[in-house]
Amino acid sequence: MSVTRVLLGVLIVVVGGHGLVTARQSQQRQSQIKPLALVGGSLIDGTGGPPVRNSVVLIRGNRIEKVGTITSLPVPGGYDPISTDGMTVVPGLWDMHVHLIYSGHPNTGYWFKYASQFENVTIPVAAEQMLMAGVTSVRDLAAPAQAILTVKKRIAEGTLPGPTLYVAGPALTGNRTATLTPQFMAISSEPDARAKARQLIDAGVDVIKMFNLEQMSPDERRAIVAEAHSRGLKVVAHGITDTDIRLGLESGVDDFQHLGWATPEFPPDIVTAIRARVRAGPPLYWTPTVGANGLLNLPYLATRPEFVDDPAGFRGLPAELVDDVRNGWAAYQPGAVDPNTATNVKRRIAQLQALGVILVFGTDEGSVGQLPSQSTWMDADLWVRELGIDPMTVIRKMTSDAARAMGADRETGTISEGKYADVIAVRGDPLRHIDALREPKIVIKHGRRHK
Ligand SMILES: [Zn+2]
Protein backbone atom coordinates (compact mmCIF):
# COMPACT_ATOMS: atom_id res chain seq x y z
CA MET A 1 0.00 0.00 0.00
CA SER A 2 1.42 3.36 -0.99
CA VAL A 3 2.11 6.13 1.48
CA THR A 4 -0.44 8.28 -0.29
CA ARG A 5 -3.10 5.65 0.07
CA VAL A 6 -2.41 5.34 3.80
CA LEU A 7 -2.51 9.11 4.19
CA LEU A 8 -5.79 9.39 2.32
CA GLY A 9 -7.29 6.61 4.42
CA VAL A 10 -6.29 8.34 7.65
CA LEU A 11 -7.56 11.62 6.30
CA ILE A 12 -11.06 10.30 5.60
CA VAL A 13 -11.35 8.97 9.16
CA VAL A 14 -9.91 12.07 10.86
CA VAL A 15 -11.74 14.68 8.82
CA GLY A 16 -15.00 12.74 8.82
CA GLY A 17 -15.14 12.32 12.61
CA HIS A 18 -14.04 15.84 13.40
CA GLY A 19 -16.62 17.40 11.06
CA LEU A 20 -19.72 16.34 13.03
CA VAL A 21 -19.05 18.43 16.11
CA THR A 22 -17.80 21.56 14.43
CA ALA A 23 -20.50 21.57 11.75
CA ARG A 24 -23.07 21.74 14.55
CA GLN A 25 -21.14 24.51 16.32
CA SER A 26 -20.95 26.42 13.06
CA GLN A 27 -24.72 26.05 12.55
CA GLN A 28 -25.30 27.45 16.04
CA ARG A 29 -23.00 30.39 15.31
CA GLN A 30 -24.86 31.02 12.07
CA SER A 31 -28.26 31.11 13.75
CA GLN A 32 -27.03 33.70 16.24
CA ILE A 33 -26.13 36.18 13.47
CA LYS A 34 -28.69 38.98 13.10
CA PRO A 35 -30.33 39.08 9.66
CA LEU A 36 -28.73 41.66 7.36
CA ALA A 37 -30.18 44.18 4.91
CA LEU A 38 -27.94 45.64 2.19
CA VAL A 39 -29.69 48.85 1.21
CA GLY A 40 -29.28 51.41 -1.58
CA GLY A 41 -26.57 50.12 -3.93
CA SER A 42 -26.79 49.24 -7.58
CA LEU A 43 -27.19 45.46 -7.86
CA ILE A 44 -25.53 43.28 -10.48
CA ASP A 45 -27.01 39.91 -9.64
CA GLY A 46 -24.64 37.73 -11.70
CA THR A 47 -27.21 36.57 -14.26
CA GLY A 48 -26.11 39.15 -16.82
CA GLY A 49 -29.40 41.07 -16.44
CA PRO A 50 -29.38 44.88 -16.20
CA PRO A 51 -28.31 46.44 -12.88
CA VAL A 52 -31.06 47.11 -10.34
CA ARG A 53 -30.87 50.64 -8.91
CA ASN A 54 -31.51 51.33 -5.21
CA SER A 55 -31.46 47.64 -4.44
CA VAL A 56 -32.30 45.85 -1.21
CA VAL A 57 -30.85 42.43 -0.41
CA LEU A 58 -32.10 40.67 2.73
CA ILE A 59 -29.88 37.98 4.21
CA ARG A 60 -31.02 35.57 6.89
CA GLY A 61 -28.79 32.82 8.26
CA ASN A 62 -26.47 31.72 5.48
CA ARG A 63 -28.98 32.41 2.67
CA ILE A 64 -30.30 35.28 0.59
CA GLU A 65 -33.86 35.74 1.79
CA LYS A 66 -35.25 38.36 -0.60
CA VAL A 67 -34.07 40.73 -3.32
CA GLY A 68 -35.86 43.95 -4.30
CA THR A 69 -35.60 47.74 -4.31
CA ILE A 70 -36.15 50.38 -1.65
CA THR A 71 -39.68 50.88 -3.00
CA SER A 72 -40.63 47.23 -3.56
CA LEU A 73 -38.97 45.77 -0.46
CA PRO A 74 -39.04 47.90 2.72
CA VAL A 75 -36.56 46.55 5.29
CA PRO A 76 -38.52 44.70 7.99
CA GLY A 77 -37.74 45.31 11.67
CA GLY A 78 -34.99 43.30 13.34
CA TYR A 79 -32.53 43.50 10.45
CA ASP A 80 -29.06 44.95 10.71
CA PRO A 81 -29.14 47.61 7.95
CA ILE A 82 -25.95 48.17 5.94
CA SER A 83 -25.90 51.08 3.51
CA THR A 84 -24.54 50.24 0.06
CA ASP A 85 -25.11 53.78 -1.27
CA GLY A 86 -22.50 54.63 -3.88
CA MET A 87 -21.61 50.98 -4.23
CA THR A 88 -22.32 48.12 -6.57
CA VAL A 89 -23.51 44.88 -4.98
CA VAL A 90 -22.16 41.82 -6.80
CA PRO A 91 -22.15 38.06 -6.08
CA GLY A 92 -18.98 36.87 -4.37
CA LEU A 93 -16.35 36.35 -7.06
CA TRP A 94 -14.98 33.02 -8.26
CA ASP A 95 -11.49 32.09 -9.32
CA MET A 96 -11.46 28.73 -11.09
CA HIS A 97 -7.69 28.21 -11.16
CA VAL A 98 -5.74 28.86 -7.97
CA HIS A 99 -2.76 27.37 -6.14
CA LEU A 100 -3.20 28.26 -2.50
CA ILE A 101 0.00 26.41 -1.49
CA TYR A 102 2.31 28.83 -3.30
CA SER A 103 2.75 32.43 -2.25
CA GLY A 104 3.88 33.92 -5.54
CA HIS A 105 7.47 32.64 -5.32
CA PRO A 106 8.94 32.44 -8.85
CA ASN A 107 10.28 28.91 -8.26
CA THR A 108 7.42 26.60 -7.34
CA GLY A 109 9.71 23.55 -6.98
CA TYR A 110 11.87 25.39 -4.45
CA TRP A 111 8.74 26.39 -2.47
CA PHE A 112 8.22 22.76 -1.42
CA LYS A 113 10.84 23.32 1.28
CA TYR A 114 7.80 24.79 3.10
CA ALA A 115 5.54 21.80 2.42
CA SER A 116 5.14 21.14 6.14
CA GLN A 117 3.61 24.63 6.48
CA PHE A 118 1.10 24.36 3.61
CA GLU A 119 -1.77 23.09 5.76
CA ASN A 120 -1.42 25.51 8.65
CA VAL A 121 0.22 28.54 7.06
CA THR A 122 0.35 29.12 3.32
CA ILE A 123 -3.07 27.73 2.29
CA PRO A 124 -5.00 29.46 5.14
CA VAL A 125 -3.14 32.75 4.53
CA ALA A 126 -3.85 32.76 0.78
CA ALA A 127 -7.45 31.68 1.40
CA GLU A 128 -8.10 34.55 3.81
CA GLN A 129 -6.46 37.07 1.48
CA MET A 130 -8.62 35.92 -1.40
CA LEU A 131 -11.76 36.14 0.71
CA MET A 132 -10.90 39.69 1.78
CA ALA A 133 -10.40 40.50 -1.93
CA GLY A 134 -14.01 39.48 -2.53
CA VAL A 135 -13.38 35.95 -3.80
CA THR A 136 -15.85 33.64 -2.08
CA SER A 137 -15.27 30.46 -4.16
CA VAL A 138 -12.12 29.02 -5.70
CA ARG A 139 -11.05 25.89 -7.51
CA ASP A 140 -7.59 24.78 -6.39
CA LEU A 141 -5.84 22.79 -9.11
CA ALA A 142 -2.94 20.86 -7.56
CA ALA A 143 -1.96 20.59 -3.92
CA PRO A 144 -1.02 17.78 -1.53
CA ALA A 145 -4.27 15.93 -0.70
CA GLN A 146 -4.16 16.04 3.08
CA ALA A 147 -3.29 19.75 3.29
CA ILE A 148 -5.88 21.05 0.86
CA LEU A 149 -8.70 18.71 1.93
CA THR A 150 -8.17 19.56 5.60
CA VAL A 151 -8.31 23.30 4.92
CA LYS A 152 -11.38 22.81 2.69
CA LYS A 153 -13.12 21.08 5.60
CA ARG A 154 -12.11 23.70 8.16
CA ILE A 155 -13.36 26.53 5.96
CA ALA A 156 -16.64 24.69 5.34
CA GLU A 157 -17.08 24.27 9.11
CA GLY A 158 -16.47 27.97 9.66
CA THR A 159 -13.33 27.46 11.74
CA LEU A 160 -11.10 29.18 9.14
CA PRO A 161 -11.97 32.26 7.04
CA GLY A 162 -11.69 31.62 3.32
CA PRO A 163 -13.55 31.05 0.07
CA THR A 164 -15.49 27.83 -0.45
CA LEU A 165 -12.83 25.47 -1.79
CA TYR A 166 -13.33 23.12 -4.71
CA VAL A 167 -10.15 21.09 -5.01
CA ALA A 168 -8.32 18.68 -7.25
CA GLY A 169 -5.78 17.55 -4.66
CA PRO A 170 -2.68 16.19 -6.42
CA ALA A 171 -2.64 16.07 -10.21
CA LEU A 172 -2.43 12.55 -11.64
CA THR A 173 0.68 12.45 -13.78
CA GLY A 174 2.30 10.11 -16.25
CA ASN A 175 5.68 11.33 -15.05
CA ARG A 176 7.24 8.34 -13.31
CA THR A 177 10.43 9.92 -11.98
CA ALA A 178 11.03 9.30 -8.29
CA THR A 179 11.40 12.91 -7.21
CA LEU A 180 7.83 14.13 -7.61
CA THR A 181 6.66 16.86 -5.24
CA PRO A 182 3.36 16.03 -3.51
CA GLN A 183 1.08 18.20 -5.66
CA PHE A 184 1.51 15.31 -8.11
CA MET A 185 0.61 11.65 -7.86
CA ALA A 186 2.28 9.30 -10.34
CA ILE A 187 0.33 6.54 -11.97
CA SER A 188 2.05 3.34 -13.08
CA SER A 189 -0.52 1.43 -15.16
CA GLU A 190 -4.11 1.53 -16.33
CA PRO A 191 -5.48 -0.21 -13.18
CA ASP A 192 -3.30 2.05 -11.04
CA ALA A 193 -4.62 5.16 -12.84
CA ARG A 194 -8.16 4.00 -12.14
CA ALA A 195 -7.36 3.21 -8.50
CA LYS A 196 -5.66 6.57 -7.84
CA ALA A 197 -8.54 8.50 -9.40
CA ARG A 198 -10.92 6.53 -7.17
CA GLN A 199 -8.81 7.20 -4.07
CA LEU A 200 -8.90 10.94 -4.70
CA ILE A 201 -12.63 10.96 -5.35
CA ASP A 202 -13.28 8.88 -2.21
CA ALA A 203 -11.16 11.31 -0.22
CA GLY A 204 -13.42 14.17 -1.32
CA VAL A 205 -11.87 15.99 -4.28
CA ASP A 206 -14.24 17.97 -6.53
CA VAL A 207 -12.36 17.69 -9.82
CA ILE A 208 -9.57 15.56 -11.27
CA LYS A 209 -6.48 17.10 -12.80
CA MET A 210 -4.32 15.20 -15.29
CA PHE A 211 -0.75 16.25 -15.98
CA ASN A 212 1.85 15.16 -18.53
CA LEU A 213 -0.70 13.41 -20.71
CA GLU A 214 2.02 12.62 -23.24
CA GLN A 215 3.66 10.36 -20.65
CA MET A 216 0.49 8.29 -20.12
CA SER A 217 -0.81 5.53 -22.34
CA PRO A 218 -4.16 6.10 -24.07
CA ASP A 219 -5.70 3.46 -21.76
CA GLU A 220 -4.40 5.23 -18.68
CA ARG A 221 -5.76 8.58 -19.80
CA ARG A 222 -9.15 7.15 -20.68
CA ALA A 223 -9.35 5.22 -17.39
CA ILE A 224 -8.91 8.42 -15.37
CA VAL A 225 -11.53 10.30 -17.36
CA ALA A 226 -13.99 7.39 -17.18
CA GLU A 227 -13.53 7.06 -13.42
CA ALA A 228 -14.10 10.79 -12.85
CA HIS A 229 -17.11 10.96 -15.16
CA SER A 230 -18.72 7.91 -13.56
CA ARG A 231 -18.71 9.84 -10.28
CA GLY A 232 -19.94 13.10 -11.80
CA LEU A 233 -16.59 14.90 -11.69
CA LYS A 234 -14.97 16.89 -14.49
CA VAL A 235 -11.37 16.41 -15.63
CA VAL A 236 -9.00 19.31 -16.26
CA ALA A 237 -5.67 19.21 -18.08
CA HIS A 238 -3.21 21.67 -19.55
CA GLY A 239 -4.01 23.11 -22.96
CA ILE A 240 -0.72 24.87 -23.70
CA THR A 241 0.94 22.83 -26.42
CA ASP A 242 -0.72 21.35 -29.48
CA THR A 243 0.09 17.90 -28.07
CA ASP A 244 -1.68 18.75 -24.78
CA ILE A 245 -4.78 19.71 -26.71
CA ARG A 246 -4.79 16.77 -29.15
CA LEU A 247 -4.34 14.21 -26.37
CA GLY A 248 -6.80 15.98 -24.07
CA LEU A 249 -9.53 16.02 -26.72
CA GLU A 250 -8.83 12.39 -27.59
CA SER A 251 -9.19 11.39 -23.92
CA GLY A 252 -12.38 13.35 -23.21
CA VAL A 253 -10.94 16.09 -20.97
CA ASP A 254 -13.61 18.64 -19.94
CA ASP A 255 -11.66 21.81 -19.23
CA PHE A 256 -8.31 22.93 -20.60
CA GLN A 257 -6.07 25.15 -18.47
CA HIS A 258 -3.80 27.92 -19.78
CA LEU A 259 -3.21 28.90 -23.35
CA GLY A 260 -0.26 28.57 -25.71
CA TRP A 261 0.87 31.65 -27.60
CA ALA A 262 3.62 30.34 -29.86
CA THR A 263 1.51 30.82 -32.97
CA PRO A 264 -1.37 33.22 -33.62
CA GLU A 265 -3.90 30.48 -34.29
CA PHE A 266 -4.69 26.90 -33.36
CA PRO A 267 -3.67 24.59 -36.23
CA PRO A 268 -6.43 23.35 -38.55
CA ASP A 269 -6.57 19.78 -37.18
CA ILE A 270 -7.14 21.12 -33.65
CA VAL A 271 -9.81 23.52 -34.86
CA THR A 272 -11.56 20.58 -36.55
CA ALA A 273 -11.28 18.42 -33.42
CA ILE A 274 -12.62 21.19 -31.16
CA ARG A 275 -15.51 21.83 -33.53
CA ALA A 276 -16.42 18.12 -33.56
CA ARG A 277 -16.22 17.93 -29.77
CA VAL A 278 -18.39 21.01 -29.24
CA ARG A 279 -20.95 19.62 -31.68
CA ALA A 280 -21.04 16.16 -30.07
CA GLY A 281 -20.69 17.34 -26.46
CA PRO A 282 -20.23 17.31 -23.55
CA PRO A 283 -19.48 21.06 -23.37
CA LEU A 284 -15.82 21.97 -23.71
CA TYR A 285 -14.49 24.46 -21.14
CA TRP A 286 -11.28 26.41 -21.26
CA THR A 287 -9.65 28.36 -18.42
CA PRO A 288 -7.05 30.46 -20.24
CA THR A 289 -5.42 32.12 -17.16
CA VAL A 290 -4.51 35.05 -19.37
CA GLY A 291 -2.41 36.92 -16.82
CA ALA A 292 -0.13 34.12 -15.68
CA ASN A 293 2.45 31.82 -17.24
CA GLY A 294 4.27 34.47 -19.19
CA LEU A 295 1.09 35.80 -20.77
CA LEU A 296 -0.38 39.24 -20.20
CA ASN A 297 0.72 40.17 -16.64
CA LEU A 298 4.30 39.01 -16.55
CA PRO A 299 5.82 41.39 -19.09
CA TYR A 300 4.33 44.23 -17.06
CA LEU A 301 5.44 42.91 -13.67
CA ALA A 302 8.89 41.89 -14.86
CA THR A 303 9.75 45.54 -15.40
CA ARG A 304 7.99 46.73 -12.24
CA PRO A 305 9.10 44.35 -9.48
CA GLU A 306 8.36 47.01 -6.83
CA PHE A 307 4.70 46.15 -7.33
CA VAL A 308 5.40 42.78 -5.75
CA ASP A 309 6.86 44.53 -2.67
CA ASP A 310 3.41 45.70 -1.56
CA PRO A 311 3.12 44.45 2.06
CA ALA A 312 -0.61 43.90 1.51
CA GLY A 313 0.34 41.00 -0.75
CA PHE A 314 1.96 39.19 2.16
CA ARG A 315 -0.47 39.84 5.00
CA GLY A 316 -0.48 36.91 7.42
CA LEU A 317 2.62 35.26 6.00
CA PRO A 318 5.54 34.68 8.44
CA ALA A 319 8.52 37.03 7.90
CA GLU A 320 10.80 34.19 6.81
CA LEU A 321 8.48 33.26 3.96
CA VAL A 322 7.93 36.88 2.95
CA ASP A 323 11.70 37.42 2.73
CA ASP A 324 12.03 34.28 0.68
CA VAL A 325 9.40 35.36 -1.86
CA ARG A 326 11.03 38.80 -2.10
CA ASN A 327 14.50 37.27 -2.57
CA GLY A 328 13.02 34.99 -5.21
CA TRP A 329 11.73 38.02 -7.08
CA ALA A 330 15.03 39.86 -6.72
CA ALA A 331 16.84 36.91 -8.35
CA TYR A 332 14.11 36.24 -10.89
CA GLN A 333 15.12 36.41 -14.53
CA PRO A 334 11.97 36.33 -16.65
CA GLY A 335 12.43 34.93 -20.14
CA ALA A 336 12.42 37.29 -23.10
CA VAL A 337 8.94 38.55 -23.83
CA ASP A 338 7.63 37.56 -27.24
CA PRO A 339 6.27 40.80 -28.74
CA ASN A 340 3.45 38.81 -30.36
CA THR A 341 2.16 37.39 -27.06
CA ALA A 342 -0.81 39.72 -26.62
CA THR A 343 -1.86 39.51 -30.27
CA ASN A 344 -1.64 35.71 -30.28
CA VAL A 345 -3.52 35.35 -26.99
CA LYS A 346 -6.34 37.57 -28.26
CA ARG A 347 -6.56 35.73 -31.57
CA ARG A 348 -6.67 32.31 -29.88
CA ILE A 349 -9.32 33.46 -27.39
CA ALA A 350 -11.41 34.77 -30.29
CA GLN A 351 -11.02 31.40 -32.05
CA LEU A 352 -12.20 29.52 -28.96
CA GLN A 353 -15.21 31.80 -28.60
CA ALA A 354 -16.13 31.38 -32.27
CA LEU A 355 -15.87 27.58 -31.89
CA GLY A 356 -18.37 27.57 -29.01
CA VAL A 357 -15.88 26.74 -26.25
CA ILE A 358 -16.99 28.00 -22.84
CA LEU A 359 -14.35 30.32 -21.39
CA VAL A 360 -13.83 29.94 -17.64
CA PHE A 361 -12.46 32.69 -15.41
CA GLY A 362 -9.35 31.59 -13.49
CA THR A 363 -6.07 33.30 -12.75
CA ASP A 364 -3.41 30.79 -11.67
CA GLU A 365 -3.27 32.61 -8.33
CA GLY A 366 -0.16 31.63 -6.37
CA SER A 367 2.04 31.31 -9.44
CA VAL A 368 4.69 33.91 -10.13
CA GLY A 369 3.29 37.45 -10.06
CA GLN A 370 -0.24 36.25 -9.21
CA LEU A 371 -0.61 37.32 -5.58
CA PRO A 372 -3.78 36.21 -3.78
CA SER A 373 -4.97 39.73 -2.94
CA GLN A 374 -4.49 40.96 -6.52
CA SER A 375 -4.72 38.26 -9.15
CA THR A 376 -8.52 38.11 -9.48
CA TRP A 377 -9.22 41.77 -10.18
CA MET A 378 -6.08 42.04 -12.33
CA ASP A 379 -7.23 39.21 -14.59
CA ALA A 380 -10.73 40.72 -14.77
CA ASP A 381 -9.05 43.91 -15.95
CA LEU A 382 -7.13 41.98 -18.63
CA TRP A 383 -10.33 40.32 -19.86
CA VAL A 384 -11.96 43.72 -20.30
CA ARG A 385 -9.04 45.90 -21.40
CA GLU A 386 -6.91 43.46 -23.41
CA LEU A 387 -9.39 40.84 -24.62
CA GLY A 388 -12.16 43.40 -25.21
CA ILE A 389 -14.86 41.36 -23.47
CA ASP A 390 -17.65 43.52 -22.07
CA PRO A 391 -17.59 43.99 -18.28
CA MET A 392 -21.04 42.44 -17.70
CA THR A 393 -19.92 39.24 -19.43
CA VAL A 394 -16.71 39.20 -17.43
CA ILE A 395 -18.65 39.60 -14.15
CA ARG A 396 -20.97 36.78 -15.23
CA LYS A 397 -17.90 34.63 -15.97
CA MET A 398 -16.62 35.45 -12.48
CA THR A 399 -19.91 34.49 -10.82
CA SER A 400 -22.83 32.49 -12.24
CA ASP A 401 -20.93 30.92 -15.15
CA ALA A 402 -18.16 29.76 -12.81
CA ALA A 403 -20.70 28.30 -10.39
CA ARG A 404 -22.37 26.45 -13.29
CA ALA A 405 -19.04 25.11 -14.55
CA MET A 406 -18.41 23.82 -11.03
CA GLY A 407 -21.92 22.31 -10.80
CA ALA A 408 -22.73 24.58 -7.84
CA ASP A 409 -25.14 27.01 -9.54
CA ARG A 410 -28.23 25.82 -7.68
CA GLU A 411 -26.65 26.96 -4.41
CA THR A 412 -24.53 29.96 -5.34
CA GLY A 413 -23.20 32.23 -8.12
CA THR A 414 -26.05 34.76 -8.32
CA ILE A 415 -27.80 37.06 -5.87
CA SER A 416 -31.11 35.21 -5.87
CA GLU A 417 -33.55 34.19 -3.18
CA GLY A 418 -32.62 30.95 -1.48
CA LYS A 419 -29.00 30.81 -2.59
CA TYR A 420 -26.04 31.07 -0.24
CA ALA A 421 -25.44 34.68 0.74
CA ASP A 422 -22.08 35.08 -1.00
CA VAL A 423 -22.24 38.81 -1.65
CA ILE A 424 -19.73 41.64 -1.98
CA ALA A 425 -20.10 45.39 -2.45
CA VAL A 426 -17.54 47.60 -4.19
CA ARG A 427 -17.32 51.37 -4.45
CA GLY A 428 -18.29 52.73 -7.85
CA ASP A 429 -19.43 50.96 -10.99
CA PRO A 430 -17.44 47.95 -12.28
CA LEU A 431 -19.37 48.16 -15.57
CA ARG A 432 -17.55 51.44 -16.19
CA HIS A 433 -14.25 50.65 -14.41
CA ILE A 434 -13.76 46.93 -13.88
CA ASP A 435 -10.96 47.60 -11.38
CA ALA A 436 -13.70 48.80 -9.01
CA LEU A 437 -13.63 45.10 -8.04
CA ARG A 438 -10.18 45.70 -6.58
CA GLU A 439 -10.96 46.39 -2.93
CA PRO A 440 -14.47 45.44 -1.88
CA LYS A 441 -15.88 47.41 1.06
CA ILE A 442 -18.19 44.58 2.07
CA VAL A 443 -17.54 40.82 1.89
CA ILE A 444 -20.23 38.41 3.05
CA LYS A 445 -19.81 34.66 2.69
CA HIS A 446 -22.61 32.26 3.58
CA GLY A 447 -24.33 35.09 5.45
CA ARG A 448 -21.35 35.96 7.59
CA ARG A 449 -19.82 39.40 7.16
CA HIS A 450 -16.01 39.22 6.93
CA LYS A 451 -15.43 42.82 5.84
ZN1 LIG B 1 -1.89 26.47 -12.36
GROMACS .gro file of C-alpha atoms in nm, residues 297 300-314 326 329 369-375 377-378 438:
model
   28
  297ASN     CA    1   0.072   4.017  -1.664
  300TYR     CA    2   0.433   4.423  -1.706
  301LEU     CA    3   0.544   4.291  -1.367
  302ALA     CA    4   0.889   4.189  -1.486
  303THR     CA    5   0.975   4.554  -1.540
  304ARG     CA    6   0.799   4.673  -1.224
  305PRO     CA    7   0.910   4.435  -0.948
  306GLU     CA    8   0.836   4.701  -0.683
  307PHE     CA    9   0.470   4.615  -0.733
  308VAL     CA   10   0.540   4.278  -0.575
  309ASP     CA   11   0.686   4.453  -0.267
  310ASP     CA   12   0.341   4.570  -0.156
  311PRO     CA   13   0.312   4.445   0.206
  312ALA     CA   14  -0.061   4.390   0.151
  313GLY     CA   15   0.034   4.100  -0.075
  314PHE     CA   16   0.196   3.919   0.216
  326ARG     CA   17   1.103   3.880  -0.210
  329TRP     CA   18   1.173   3.802  -0.708
  369GLY     CA   19   0.329   3.745  -1.006
  370GLN     CA   20  -0.024   3.625  -0.921
  371LEU     CA   21  -0.061   3.732  -0.558
  372PRO     CA   22  -0.378   3.621  -0.378
  373SER     CA   23  -0.497   3.973  -0.294
  374GLN     CA   24  -0.449   4.096  -0.652
  375SER     CA   25  -0.472   3.826  -0.915
  377TRP     CA   26  -0.922   4.177  -1.018
  378MET     CA   27  -0.608   4.204  -1.233
  438ARG     CA   28  -1.018   4.570  -0.658
   0.00000   0.00000   0.00000
